[in-house]
C-alpha cells in the first residue's frame, strides 16, 4: 500500500498533537544494604477514568512466567498536591487508582537479591536491574516515552551502564516506549568500561562496549575485551555485517562474582551476562561462551524475530514453536564462532559436538517429540519454578540442544550435498527477515532454505527433522569432516543413567533421579525414591559400577529393591552403554581435511 500525501500530513499533525509528556521514573537506594530500592513514578496527563498499573509476569528473552509482583510492597499513590489517593490491589501484581485529577505519583518499595538476567539485585556494591523485575507499568500508557533518573549514584560511587539513551539531564536516560524500556537492563556499579568502534559494510561506525563489574583491574578487563572484539568480528563474518544498533551502540553488561547465578540475557542493543567465577583473570576462555551466544542473538531473535514473540506479552508468556531456531541455532553458532576464532581446541570442540549429539540421541524426549513441540515446552521449563515433580527426564529435550543438533545436521548436509554452508542460510534469513525486521514463522524459514537449495530438500528436511522426530545420520555426516562418531564404552553393561545417593548411616542406595524410558532400571519397575538393595547376588552399597563389570550387555539378572517400604523384585535386562564420543580419524584424507577446515577455520577477512 502506498501512503498518500494527505494521509502523511494527517499523521504528522496527529503525532504533533499527541506528542506526549514522558512518564517520569525515579529509583533511589536508601536501604541498599538490605536489598531495597524506592521507586517513584510521576505520571502526567493521565486519561480520565481509573488508572491501572502493575508488575510484569514475563521478561524479554525469557519464555516462562515469573511472579515479579512478589517483591513489591508499600504501594502508594498521590495527587499533584501530595495528598494520598486510595490504591486498590486488584490482583497480586495489579493495582488501580480510581479517582485522580490528571497527574498521579506512585511510590513503592522493591526488594531484589538475585544477580542474573531475569531478576534484580541491590546492595552496596551495585544495583543490577532487569526492568520487568523492578518497575511497574501502565497498560493504557505503554506507547508513551519513559524517562528514568538514577539517584544515589555518588553515595555508592556507581556509574550507569545500559542501552537506554542518555539525556542532557544528570543520570537521566530515556526510552521511546514501554517495550524498549523493559528491554533495557541497567547495571549501576563501579565497573570498567572498554569500548571500540566497528566499521560496518556501509562505512558507518558503531560503538561496541564491554562494561565489566568484577574485582579485576582495568588491564585484565582490557585484555578480555580484546578477546570479545575478536569474537564480535568472527560473528560478524557469519552474516557479513553487524546489525544497525539503535543509537549506534551495543553494550555487554558483565557482572562477575561467585555469588551470582550464571546467566546470559539478550536484548536489542545489549546483553546482561552474570558469571559465577570469582573474577575474570584466569577464566577468560570459560567466560566467552555466554558472550558469543548472546551476541549472536543481536541478529538471531532480536532482529530475525519469530512472529510468535511479537507483540511481547508482559503479563503472561508468548508460546513459540521456533525456539529450536532462535535458541538452538544460536547455541550451535555460539560454540562454532569460538572454535573459528581460535578459543576452543579441536578436542574441546569435539566434546561440544558429542555433548549435543548425546543430548538428543540419548534423550527419550526427542524420540517422541519434535523440536518445534519442545520449543513450546519452554513456557514451563525456562527457569519456571514449581514445587511438584515432573517427567521432563522422559519427555523433554532442551530446544537449545535439539536446535543445535539440527543446525549441525543442516550445516553438514548443505556442505556435503550442495556446496553451501549454514552461514549461507543464516545470511539469506538475515536478508529476508532480519535486516528488514519482518518476523518469521517456520514456513518462512523453509522457503528461504528452498530458495537456496530446492523445494524438495527444504520440505523433506523440515517435515522430517524439525516438525517430525526423525534424525539425520550423524555418523555418515561427520565422516565428511574426517570425524568418527562411535560408542564411548563398547561392551559396558548399563542399567541406564541414574543418580544414587548412598546413605552413610546404613549404606543403602536411593535412586534420586527419574529413571529413564528404554533402560533396564525403568523396565524393571524401579522409580525415583526407591532403594536398590541387591543386583544379582551382590548387595548394593555404592558399588554399582563394580557389580556391573561382572556382566555383559544382553544378560538378564534379578534385582531387589524397596518401594515405599515394600520389598520388590524384578529383572534387569542389561543394555550396552549408549554414550557416544567424537574422535578425529587419524587417517582422514585431504578431501576430509579440506571439508573440516572450510567448516571450522576463521572467516574473518
Ligand atoms: Zn539464548
Coordinates of C-alpha atoms and ligand atoms in Angstrom, one line a residue:
X1 CA 0.0 0.0 0.0
X2 CA 1.3 3.5 -0.9
X3 CA 0.6 6.2 1.6
X4 CA -1.0 9.3 0.2
X5 CA 0.5 12.8 1.0
X6 CA -2.8 13.7 2.6
X7 CA -2.6 10.8 5.0
X8 CA 1.1 11.6 5.8
X9 CA 0.1 15.2 6.6
X10 CA -2.7 14.0 8.7
X11 CA -0.5 11.5 10.6
X12 CA 2.1 14.2 11.1
X13 CA -0.4 16.6 12.7
X14 CA -1.9 13.9 14.9
X15 CA 1.6 12.9 16.1
X16 CA 2.3 16.5 16.9
X17 CA -1.0 16.9 18.8
X18 CA -0.3 13.8 20.7
X19 CA 3.4 14.4 21.4
X20 CA 3.1 13.1 24.9
X21 CA 5.0 14.0 28.1
X22 CA 7.2 11.2 29.2
X23 CA 6.4 9.1 32.3
X24 CA 9.0 10.0 34.8
X25 CA 10.5 7.1 36.7
X26 CA 13.0 7.6 39.6
X27 CA 14.8 4.9 41.6
X28 CA 16.7 5.5 44.9
X29 CA 18.6 3.2 47.2
X30 CA 18.2 4.4 50.8
X31 CA 18.4 0.8 52.1
X32 CA 20.8 -0.9 49.6
X33 CA 22.4 -3.0 52.4
X34 CA 19.1 -4.8 52.9
X35 CA 18.4 -5.0 49.1
X36 CA 15.6 -2.5 48.9
X37 CA 15.0 0.3 46.4
X38 CA 12.4 3.0 46.4
X39 CA 10.7 3.6 43.1
X40 CA 8.7 6.7 42.2
X41 CA 6.6 7.1 39.1
X42 CA 5.3 10.5 38.1
X43 CA 2.5 10.2 35.5
X44 CA 1.3 13.5 33.9
X45 CA -1.6 13.7 31.5
X46 CA -3.4 10.6 32.9
X47 CA -6.6 10.0 30.8
X48 CA -9.9 10.3 32.7
X49 CA -11.1 7.2 34.4
X50 CA -9.3 4.6 36.6
X51 CA -5.5 4.2 36.3
X52 CA -4.4 0.6 36.4
X53 CA -0.7 -0.2 37.0
X54 CA 1.1 -3.5 37.5
X55 CA 4.3 -5.6 37.8
X56 CA 5.2 -7.9 34.9
X57 CA 5.0 -11.7 34.8
X58 CA 7.4 -12.2 32.0
X59 CA 10.6 -10.6 30.7
X60 CA 12.1 -10.2 27.2
X61 CA 14.4 -13.2 26.5
X62 CA 12.7 -15.5 29.0
X63 CA 10.0 -17.9 27.9
X64 CA 8.3 -18.8 31.2
X65 CA 6.3 -16.7 33.7
X66 CA 7.9 -15.1 36.7
X67 CA 5.9 -13.5 39.5
X68 CA 7.8 -10.2 39.8
X69 CA 5.0 -8.8 41.9
X70 CA 6.0 -10.8 44.9
X71 CA 8.9 -8.5 45.8
X72 CA 6.9 -5.2 45.7
X73 CA 5.3 -3.6 48.7
X74 CA 4.3 -0.3 50.3
X75 CA 2.5 0.7 47.2
X76 CA 1.1 4.3 47.5
X77 CA -0.4 6.9 45.2
X78 CA -0.6 10.7 45.5
X79 CA -2.1 13.6 43.5
X80 CA -0.1 16.6 42.4
X81 CA -0.6 18.4 45.7
X82 CA 0.8 15.4 47.6
X83 CA -2.4 14.1 49.0
X84 CA -2.7 10.3 49.2
X85 CA -5.1 8.6 46.8
X86 CA -6.7 5.2 47.6
X87 CA -4.9 2.3 45.9
X88 CA -6.9 -0.9 45.2
X89 CA -4.9 -4.2 44.8
X90 CA -6.9 -5.8 42.0
X91 CA -4.7 -8.9 41.7
X92 CA -1.5 -9.9 43.4
X93 CA 0.5 -7.8 41.0
X94 CA -2.1 -5.4 39.6
X95 CA -3.2 -2.1 41.3
X96 CA -5.7 0.6 40.5
X97 CA -6.3 4.2 41.4
X98 CA -10.0 5.1 40.7
X99 CA -10.0 8.9 41.3
X100 CA -7.4 11.4 40.2
X101 CA -7.2 14.8 38.6
X102 CA -4.8 14.1 35.7
X103 CA -1.5 13.7 37.5
X104 CA -0.6 10.7 39.7
X105 CA 2.5 9.9 41.6
X106 CA 3.1 6.3 42.6
X107 CA 5.7 5.1 45.0
X108 CA 6.7 1.6 46.2
X109 CA 9.5 -0.4 47.6
X110 CA 11.1 -3.3 45.6
X111 CA 13.4 -6.0 47.1
X112 CA 16.0 -7.8 45.0
X113 CA 18.8 -10.1 45.9
X114 CA 19.5 -12.2 42.8
X115 CA 22.1 -11.5 40.2
X116 CA 21.1 -12.9 36.8
X117 CA 19.5 -11.7 33.6
X118 CA 15.9 -12.0 34.8
X119 CA 15.6 -10.6 38.4
X120 CA 17.3 -7.8 40.2
X121 CA 19.9 -7.4 42.9
X122 CA 20.5 -4.4 45.1
X123 CA 23.3 -4.0 47.6
X124 CA 26.1 -1.5 48.3
X125 CA 28.3 -2.7 45.5
X126 CA 25.7 -2.5 42.8
X127 CA 22.1 -2.3 41.6
X128 CA 21.7 -4.9 38.9
X129 CA 18.3 -4.2 37.3
X130 CA 16.2 -6.2 34.9
X131 CA 13.4 -3.7 34.3
X132 CA 10.4 -6.0 34.4
X133 CA 11.6 -7.2 37.8
X134 CA 11.9 -3.7 39.2
X135 CA 9.4 -1.4 37.5
X136 CA 5.6 -1.1 37.4
X137 CA 3.9 -0.1 34.2
X138 CA 0.6 1.3 32.9
X139 CA -1.2 -0.9 30.3
X140 CA -3.0 2.1 28.9
X141 CA 0.1 4.2 28.5
X142 CA 2.5 1.7 27.0
X143 CA 3.1 3.9 23.9
X144 CA 4.4 6.9 26.0
X145 CA 8.1 7.6 26.4
X146 CA 9.7 6.8 29.7
X147 CA 12.4 8.9 31.3
X148 CA 14.3 7.4 34.2
X149 CA 16.6 9.1 36.8
X150 CA 19.0 7.0 38.9
X151 CA 19.5 8.6 42.3
X152 CA 22.3 8.0 44.9
X153 CA 25.0 7.2 42.4
X154 CA 27.5 9.4 44.2
X155 CA 26.7 7.9 47.5
X156 CA 27.8 4.5 46.4
X157 CA 30.3 5.5 43.7
X158 CA 28.3 4.0 40.9
X159 CA 28.2 4.7 37.1
X160 CA 25.4 3.7 34.7
X161 CA 25.8 1.0 32.0
X162 CA 22.7 0.5 29.8
X163 CA 21.4 0.6 26.3
X164 CA 19.0 3.4 27.3
X165 CA 19.6 6.7 25.6
X166 CA 21.4 9.3 27.8
X167 CA 19.8 12.7 28.1
X168 CA 21.3 16.1 29.0
X169 CA 19.8 15.8 32.5
X170 CA 22.1 14.3 35.2
X171 CA 22.0 10.5 35.5
X172 CA 18.8 10.5 33.4
X173 CA 18.0 8.3 30.4
X174 CA 15.1 7.7 28.1
X175 CA 13.2 5.0 26.2
X176 CA 10.8 5.7 23.4
X177 CA 8.1 3.4 24.8
X178 CA 7.5 0.7 27.4
X179 CA 8.8 -2.1 25.2
X180 CA 12.2 -0.5 24.8
X181 CA 12.3 0.4 28.4
X182 CA 11.6 -3.2 29.5
X183 CA 14.2 -4.5 27.1
X184 CA 16.9 -2.2 28.6
X185 CA 18.7 -3.7 31.7
X186 CA 20.8 -1.4 33.8
X187 CA 23.9 -2.0 35.9
X188 CA 24.8 0.7 38.4
X189 CA 28.2 0.0 39.8
X190 CA 31.8 0.9 39.9
X191 CA 32.6 -1.0 36.7
X192 CA 35.3 -0.8 34.0
X193 CA 34.1 0.3 30.6
X194 CA 36.2 -0.7 27.5
X195 CA 34.9 0.3 24.0
X196 CA 36.0 0.2 20.4
X197 CA 34.4 1.2 17.1
X198 CA 33.4 -1.2 14.4
X199 CA 33.2 -0.1 10.8
X200 CA 30.2 -1.7 9.1
X201 CA 29.8 -2.7 5.4
X202 CA 28.1 0.6 4.7
X203 CA 31.0 2.5 6.3
X204 CA 29.0 3.6 9.3
X205 CA 30.9 3.3 12.6
X206 CA 29.3 1.8 15.7
X207 CA 30.5 1.6 19.2
X208 CA 30.8 -1.7 21.0
X209 CA 31.3 -1.5 24.8
X210 CA 32.2 -4.1 27.4
X211 CA 31.1 -2.9 30.9
X212 CA 32.6 -5.3 33.5
X213 CA 31.7 -5.2 37.2
X214 CA 34.2 -7.5 38.8
X215 CA 37.2 -7.4 41.2
X216 CA 39.6 -7.3 38.2
X217 CA 41.8 -4.4 37.3
X218 CA 41.5 -2.4 34.1
X219 CA 44.3 -4.3 32.3
X220 CA 42.6 -7.6 32.8
X221 CA 39.3 -6.2 31.5
X222 CA 41.1 -4.7 28.6
X223 CA 42.7 -8.0 27.7
X224 CA 39.4 -9.7 28.0
X225 CA 37.6 -7.1 25.8
X226 CA 40.3 -7.8 23.1
X227 CA 39.1 -11.4 23.1
X228 CA 35.4 -10.2 22.9
X229 CA 36.4 -8.0 20.0
X230 CA 37.8 -11.0 18.1
X231 CA 34.6 -12.9 18.8
X232 CA 32.5 -10.0 17.6
X233 CA 34.5 -10.0 14.3
X234 CA 34.0 -13.7 13.9
X235 CA 30.2 -13.4 14.5
X236 CA 30.0 -10.5 12.0
X237 CA 31.7 -12.7 9.4
X238 CA 28.8 -15.2 9.6
X239 CA 26.3 -12.6 8.4
X240 CA 28.6 -10.3 6.5
X241 CA 27.7 -7.3 8.6
X242 CA 26.7 -6.2 12.1
X243 CA 23.1 -5.2 12.8
X244 CA 22.4 -1.5 12.9
X245 CA 22.3 -0.8 16.6
X246 CA 19.9 1.9 17.9
X247 CA 21.9 4.9 19.0
X248 CA 24.9 3.3 17.2
X249 CA 25.9 1.4 20.4
X250 CA 26.0 -2.2 21.6
X251 CA 26.8 -2.9 25.3
X252 CA 27.9 -6.1 27.1
X253 CA 26.8 -5.7 30.7
X254 CA 29.0 -8.2 32.5
X255 CA 28.9 -8.9 36.3
X256 CA 31.3 -11.4 37.7
X257 CA 31.0 -12.8 41.2
X258 CA 30.8 -16.3 42.8
X259 CA 27.6 -15.1 44.5
X260 CA 25.9 -14.7 41.1
X261 CA 23.5 -17.1 39.3
X262 CA 25.1 -17.9 35.9
X263 CA 23.0 -16.4 33.1
X264 CA 23.1 -14.5 29.8
X265 CA 20.1 -12.5 28.6
X266 CA 20.0 -10.9 25.2
X267 CA 18.4 -7.6 24.4
X268 CA 18.2 -5.4 21.3
X269 CA 21.4 -3.4 21.8
X270 CA 22.9 -5.0 24.9
X271 CA 23.1 -8.2 26.8
X272 CA 23.4 -9.0 30.5
X273 CA 25.9 -11.6 31.4
X274 CA 26.2 -12.8 35.0
X275 CA 29.2 -15.1 35.6
X276 CA 29.7 -17.3 38.7
X277 CA 33.5 -17.2 38.7
X278 CA 35.2 -15.1 41.3
X279 CA 37.0 -12.9 38.7
X280 CA 37.8 -12.6 35.0
X281 CA 41.5 -13.2 35.3
X282 CA 42.3 -16.8 34.6
X283 CA 38.8 -17.6 33.5
X284 CA 38.7 -15.7 30.2
X285 CA 38.0 -18.6 27.9
X286 CA 35.2 -20.1 30.1
X287 CA 33.5 -16.7 30.2
X288 CA 33.5 -16.2 26.4
X289 CA 30.8 -18.9 25.6
X290 CA 27.9 -16.8 27.0
X291 CA 29.3 -13.7 25.2
X292 CA 29.3 -15.4 21.8
X293 CA 25.8 -17.0 22.3
X294 CA 24.3 -13.7 23.5
X295 CA 25.9 -11.6 20.8
X296 CA 24.6 -14.0 18.1
X297 CA 21.2 -13.1 19.4
X298 CA 21.7 -9.5 18.2
X299 CA 20.9 -11.0 14.8
X300 CA 19.0 -14.2 15.6
X301 CA 16.0 -13.4 17.8
X302 CA 16.4 -9.7 18.3
X303 CA 16.1 -8.9 14.6
X304 CA 15.5 -12.3 12.9
X305 CA 12.4 -12.5 15.1
X306 CA 9.7 -15.2 15.4
X307 CA 6.2 -13.9 14.8
X308 CA 5.1 -15.7 18.0
X309 CA 7.3 -13.5 20.2
X310 CA 5.6 -10.3 19.0
X311 CA 4.0 -8.3 20.5
X312 CA 5.7 -9.3 23.7
X313 CA 3.2 -10.0 26.5
X314 CA 4.5 -8.7 29.8
X315 CA 1.5 -10.1 31.8
X316 CA 1.8 -13.7 30.5
X317 CA 4.2 -15.6 28.2
X318 CA 4.3 -15.9 24.4
X319 CA 4.4 -19.5 23.3
X320 CA 6.7 -20.1 20.4
X321 CA 7.3 -23.1 18.1
X322 CA 10.6 -21.5 16.8
X323 CA 12.9 -21.7 19.8
X324 CA 14.9 -24.6 18.2
X325 CA 15.9 -22.0 15.7
X326 CA 16.0 -18.8 17.8
X327 CA 17.9 -20.5 20.7
X328 CA 19.2 -23.8 19.2
X329 CA 20.9 -22.3 16.1
X330 CA 22.3 -19.6 18.4
X331 CA 23.7 -22.3 20.6
X332 CA 25.3 -24.0 17.7
X333 CA 26.9 -20.8 16.5
X334 CA 28.0 -19.7 20.0
X335 CA 30.4 -22.5 20.1
X336 CA 31.3 -22.6 16.4
X337 CA 32.3 -18.9 16.5
X338 CA 34.6 -19.6 19.5
X339 CA 36.2 -22.5 17.6
X340 CA 36.7 -20.4 14.4
X341 CA 38.1 -17.6 16.5
X342 CA 40.7 -19.9 18.0
X343 CA 39.3 -20.0 21.5
X344 CA 38.4 -23.8 21.5
X345 CA 40.8 -26.6 20.8
X346 CA 39.8 -29.4 18.4
X347 CA 39.4 -31.7 21.4
X348 CA 37.2 -29.2 23.2
X349 CA 35.0 -28.7 20.1
X350 CA 34.6 -32.4 19.6
X351 CA 33.4 -32.5 23.2
X352 CA 30.9 -29.8 22.5
X353 CA 29.6 -31.6 19.4
X354 CA 29.4 -35.0 21.2
X355 CA 27.5 -33.3 24.1
X356 CA 24.9 -32.0 21.6
X357 CA 24.6 -35.4 19.9
X358 CA 24.4 -37.4 23.2
X359 CA 21.9 -34.8 24.5
X360 CA 19.5 -35.6 21.7
X361 CA 20.1 -39.2 20.6
X362 CA 20.3 -40.5 24.2
X363 CA 17.4 -38.5 25.5
X364 CA 14.0 -40.2 25.3
X365 CA 12.1 -36.9 24.8
X366 CA 13.4 -36.4 21.3
X367 CA 12.3 -39.8 20.2
X368 CA 8.7 -38.9 20.9
X369 CA 8.5 -35.2 20.3
X370 CA 9.7 -32.8 17.6
X371 CA 12.0 -29.8 18.0
X372 CA 9.0 -27.4 17.4
X373 CA 7.0 -29.2 20.1
X374 CA 9.9 -28.9 22.5
X375 CA 10.0 -25.2 21.8
X376 CA 6.5 -24.8 23.1
X377 CA 7.5 -26.6 26.4
X378 CA 9.7 -23.5 27.1
X379 CA 6.7 -21.9 28.9
X380 CA 7.3 -24.4 31.7
X381 CA 11.0 -25.1 31.7
X382 CA 12.7 -21.8 31.1
X383 CA 13.6 -21.1 34.8
X384 CA 10.0 -21.7 35.6
X385 CA 9.8 -22.8 39.2
X386 CA 7.3 -25.4 40.6
X387 CA 7.2 -27.5 43.7
X388 CA 5.7 -30.7 42.3
X389 CA 7.7 -33.3 40.3
X390 CA 7.6 -33.6 36.6
X391 CA 8.5 -36.2 33.9
X392 CA 10.9 -34.0 31.9
X393 CA 13.6 -36.7 32.1
X394 CA 11.5 -38.8 29.8
X395 CA 9.6 -36.1 27.9
X396 CA 11.8 -33.1 27.5
X397 CA 14.8 -32.4 25.3
X398 CA 16.2 -28.9 25.5
X399 CA 15.3 -26.8 22.5
X400 CA 18.8 -25.4 22.8
X401 CA 20.4 -28.8 22.3
X402 CA 17.8 -30.1 19.9
X403 CA 18.1 -27.0 17.8
X404 CA 22.0 -27.1 17.8
X405 CA 21.7 -30.7 16.7
X406 CA 19.5 -29.8 13.8
X407 CA 21.9 -26.9 12.9
X408 CA 24.8 -29.3 12.9
X409 CA 22.9 -31.7 10.6
X410 CA 21.8 -29.0 8.3
X411 CA 25.3 -27.4 8.1
X412 CA 26.9 -30.8 7.2
X413 CA 24.2 -31.6 4.7
X414 CA 24.5 -28.2 3.0
X415 CA 28.2 -28.6 2.8
X416 CA 28.2 -32.2 1.5
X417 CA 25.2 -32.1 -0.8
X418 CA 25.0 -28.5 -2.1
X419 CA 28.5 -26.9 -1.7
X420 CA 26.6 -24.4 0.5
X421 CA 27.0 -23.7 4.2
X422 CA 24.8 -22.9 7.2
X423 CA 26.3 -19.4 7.0
X424 CA 24.8 -19.0 3.6
X425 CA 21.4 -20.0 5.0
X426 CA 21.8 -17.6 8.0
X427 CA 22.7 -14.8 5.6
X428 CA 19.7 -15.5 3.5
X429 CA 17.4 -15.5 6.5
X430 CA 19.1 -12.3 7.7
X431 CA 18.4 -10.5 4.4
X432 CA 14.8 -11.7 4.1
X433 CA 13.7 -11.4 7.8
X434 CA 16.4 -9.8 9.9
X435 CA 17.6 -6.7 8.1
X436 CA 14.0 -6.0 7.1
X437 CA 12.8 -6.9 10.6
X438 CA 9.9 -8.9 9.1
X439 CA 9.1 -11.5 11.7
X440 CA 9.1 -15.1 10.5
X441 CA 7.3 -18.4 11.1
X442 CA 8.5 -21.9 10.4
X443 CA 7.2 -22.0 6.7
X444 CA 9.2 -18.8 6.1
X445 CA 12.5 -20.5 7.1
X446 CA 11.6 -23.4 4.9
X447 CA 11.1 -21.1 2.0
X448 CA 14.4 -19.4 2.5
X449 CA 16.1 -22.9 2.5
X450 CA 14.1 -23.9 -0.6
X451 CA 15.3 -20.8 -2.5
X452 CA 18.9 -21.8 -1.7
X453 CA 18.7 -25.5 -2.3
X454 CA 15.4 -26.8 -3.8
X455 CA 11.8 -27.2 -2.7
X456 CA 12.2 -31.0 -2.3
X457 CA 15.2 -30.8 0.1
X458 CA 13.7 -28.0 2.2
X459 CA 10.3 -29.7 2.5
X460 CA 11.9 -33.1 3.3
X461 CA 14.3 -31.5 5.9
X462 CA 11.6 -29.5 7.7
X463 CA 8.9 -32.2 7.7
X464 CA 11.3 -35.0 8.9
X465 CA 13.8 -33.2 11.2
X466 CA 12.0 -30.1 12.5
X467 CA 8.3 -30.9 12.6
X468 CA 8.9 -34.7 12.8
X469 CA 11.1 -36.8 15.1
X470 CA 13.4 -38.4 12.5
X471 CA 17.2 -37.9 12.9
X472 CA 19.8 -37.4 10.3
X473 CA 22.7 -39.9 10.1
X474 CA 25.3 -38.1 12.1
X475 CA 27.9 -40.9 11.8
X476 CA 27.8 -40.5 8.0
X477 CA 27.6 -36.7 8.0
X478 CA 30.6 -36.4 10.4
X479 CA 32.7 -38.7 8.2
X480 CA 32.8 -35.9 5.6
X481 CA 34.9 -33.9 8.1
X482 CA 37.1 -36.9 9.0
X483 CA 35.4 -37.3 12.4
X484 CA 34.4 -40.6 13.8
X485 CA 31.2 -40.8 16.0
X486 CA 31.2 -44.1 17.9
X487 CA 30.3 -45.8 21.2
X488 CA 32.3 -44.4 24.1
X489 CA 32.0 -47.5 26.3
X490 CA 31.7 -50.5 24.0
X491 CA 30.8 -53.8 25.7
X492 CA 30.0 -52.0 29.0
X493 CA 26.7 -53.2 30.6
X494 CA 24.4 -50.5 31.8
X495 CA 21.1 -50.2 33.8
X496 CA 20.7 -46.6 32.5
X497 CA 21.9 -43.3 33.9
X498 CA 20.7 -42.9 37.5
X499 CA 21.8 -40.7 40.3
X500 CA 22.2 -42.8 43.5
X501 CA 22.5 -41.3 47.0
X502 CA 24.3 -43.6 49.4
X503 CA 23.1 -43.1 53.0
X504 CA 26.3 -43.1 55.1
X505 CA 24.3 -44.4 58.2
X506 CA 23.1 -47.7 56.7
X507 CA 24.9 -47.8 53.2
X508 CA 21.5 -48.1 51.4
X509 CA 21.5 -46.7 47.8
X510 CA 18.5 -44.5 47.0
X511 CA 17.5 -43.5 43.4
X512 CA 17.4 -39.7 43.5
X513 CA 16.7 -39.1 39.8
X514 CA 13.9 -40.1 37.4
X515 CA 14.5 -43.5 35.8
X516 CA 14.7 -43.2 32.0
X517 CA 12.5 -44.9 29.5
X518 CA 14.2 -47.7 27.5
X519 CA 16.7 -48.5 30.2
X520 CA 17.0 -51.7 32.3
X521 CA 16.1 -49.8 35.6
X522 CA 12.9 -48.3 34.1
X523 CA 11.7 -51.6 32.7
X524 CA 12.4 -53.4 36.0
X525 CA 9.9 -51.1 37.6
X526 CA 12.4 -49.0 39.6
X527 CA 11.2 -45.5 40.4
X528 CA 12.6 -42.3 41.8
X529 CA 12.8 -42.6 45.6
X530 CA 13.3 -46.4 45.6
X531 CA 16.2 -48.1 47.4
X532 CA 18.1 -50.6 45.2
X533 CA 19.1 -53.4 47.6
X534 CA 20.6 -56.2 45.5
X535 CA 21.8 -56.7 41.9
X536 CA 22.3 -60.4 41.0
X537 CA 23.9 -61.8 44.2
X538 CA 25.5 -58.6 45.3
X539 CA 24.2 -56.2 47.9
X540 CA 24.4 -52.6 46.5
X541 CA 26.3 -50.1 48.7
X542 CA 27.8 -47.5 46.4
X543 CA 29.5 -50.2 44.2
X544 CA 27.2 -50.2 41.1
X545 CA 30.0 -49.9 38.6
X546 CA 31.9 -52.8 40.2
X547 CA 28.9 -55.0 40.2
X548 CA 28.0 -54.2 36.5
X549 CA 31.6 -55.1 35.5
X550 CA 30.8 -58.8 36.1
X551 CA 28.1 -58.7 33.4
X552 CA 27.7 -58.2 29.7
X553 CA 25.1 -56.3 27.7
X554 CA 22.2 -58.7 26.9
X555 CA 22.3 -60.6 30.2
X556 CA 19.2 -60.7 32.3
X557 CA 19.8 -60.5 36.1
X558 CA 17.5 -60.3 39.1
X559 CA 17.2 -57.0 41.2
X560 CA 15.7 -56.5 44.6
X561 CA 14.5 -53.0 45.6
X562 CA 12.4 -51.3 48.2
X563 CA 9.5 -49.1 47.0
X564 CA 7.6 -47.1 49.7
X565 CA 8.6 -49.6 52.4
X566 CA 7.8 -52.7 50.4
X567 CA 10.5 -55.1 49.0
X568 CA 10.0 -56.0 45.4
X569 CA 11.9 -58.0 42.8
X570 CA 12.4 -57.5 39.1
X571 CA 14.7 -58.3 36.2
X572 CA 17.3 -56.1 34.8
X573 CA 17.7 -56.5 31.0
X574 CA 21.2 -55.1 30.7
X575 CA 22.0 -52.9 27.7
X576 CA 25.2 -51.6 26.2
X577 CA 26.1 -48.1 27.4
X578 CA 24.8 -45.8 24.7
X579 CA 27.2 -42.9 25.4
X580 CA 28.8 -41.6 22.2
X581 CA 32.1 -40.0 21.6
X582 CA 33.6 -38.0 18.7
X583 CA 37.1 -38.5 17.6
X584 CA 39.4 -37.3 14.9
X585 CA 40.1 -40.0 12.3
X586 CA 43.9 -40.2 12.1
X587 CA 43.6 -41.5 8.5
X588 CA 41.4 -38.7 7.2
X589 CA 42.1 -37.9 3.6
X590 CA 42.9 -34.5 2.1
X591 CA 39.2 -34.1 1.0
X592 CA 38.0 -34.6 4.6
X593 CA 40.7 -32.3 6.0
X594 CA 39.7 -29.6 3.5
X595 CA 36.0 -30.1 4.4
X596 CA 36.8 -29.7 8.1
X597 CA 38.9 -26.6 7.6
X598 CA 36.2 -24.9 5.5
X599 CA 33.8 -25.5 8.3
X600 CA 35.9 -24.7 11.4
X601 CA 38.5 -22.1 10.3
X602 CA 38.3 -18.4 10.8
X603 CA 36.0 -16.4 8.5
X604 CA 37.4 -13.0 9.4
X605 CA 38.7 -11.3 6.2
Ligands
LIG1 ZN1 19.9 -17.7 24.0

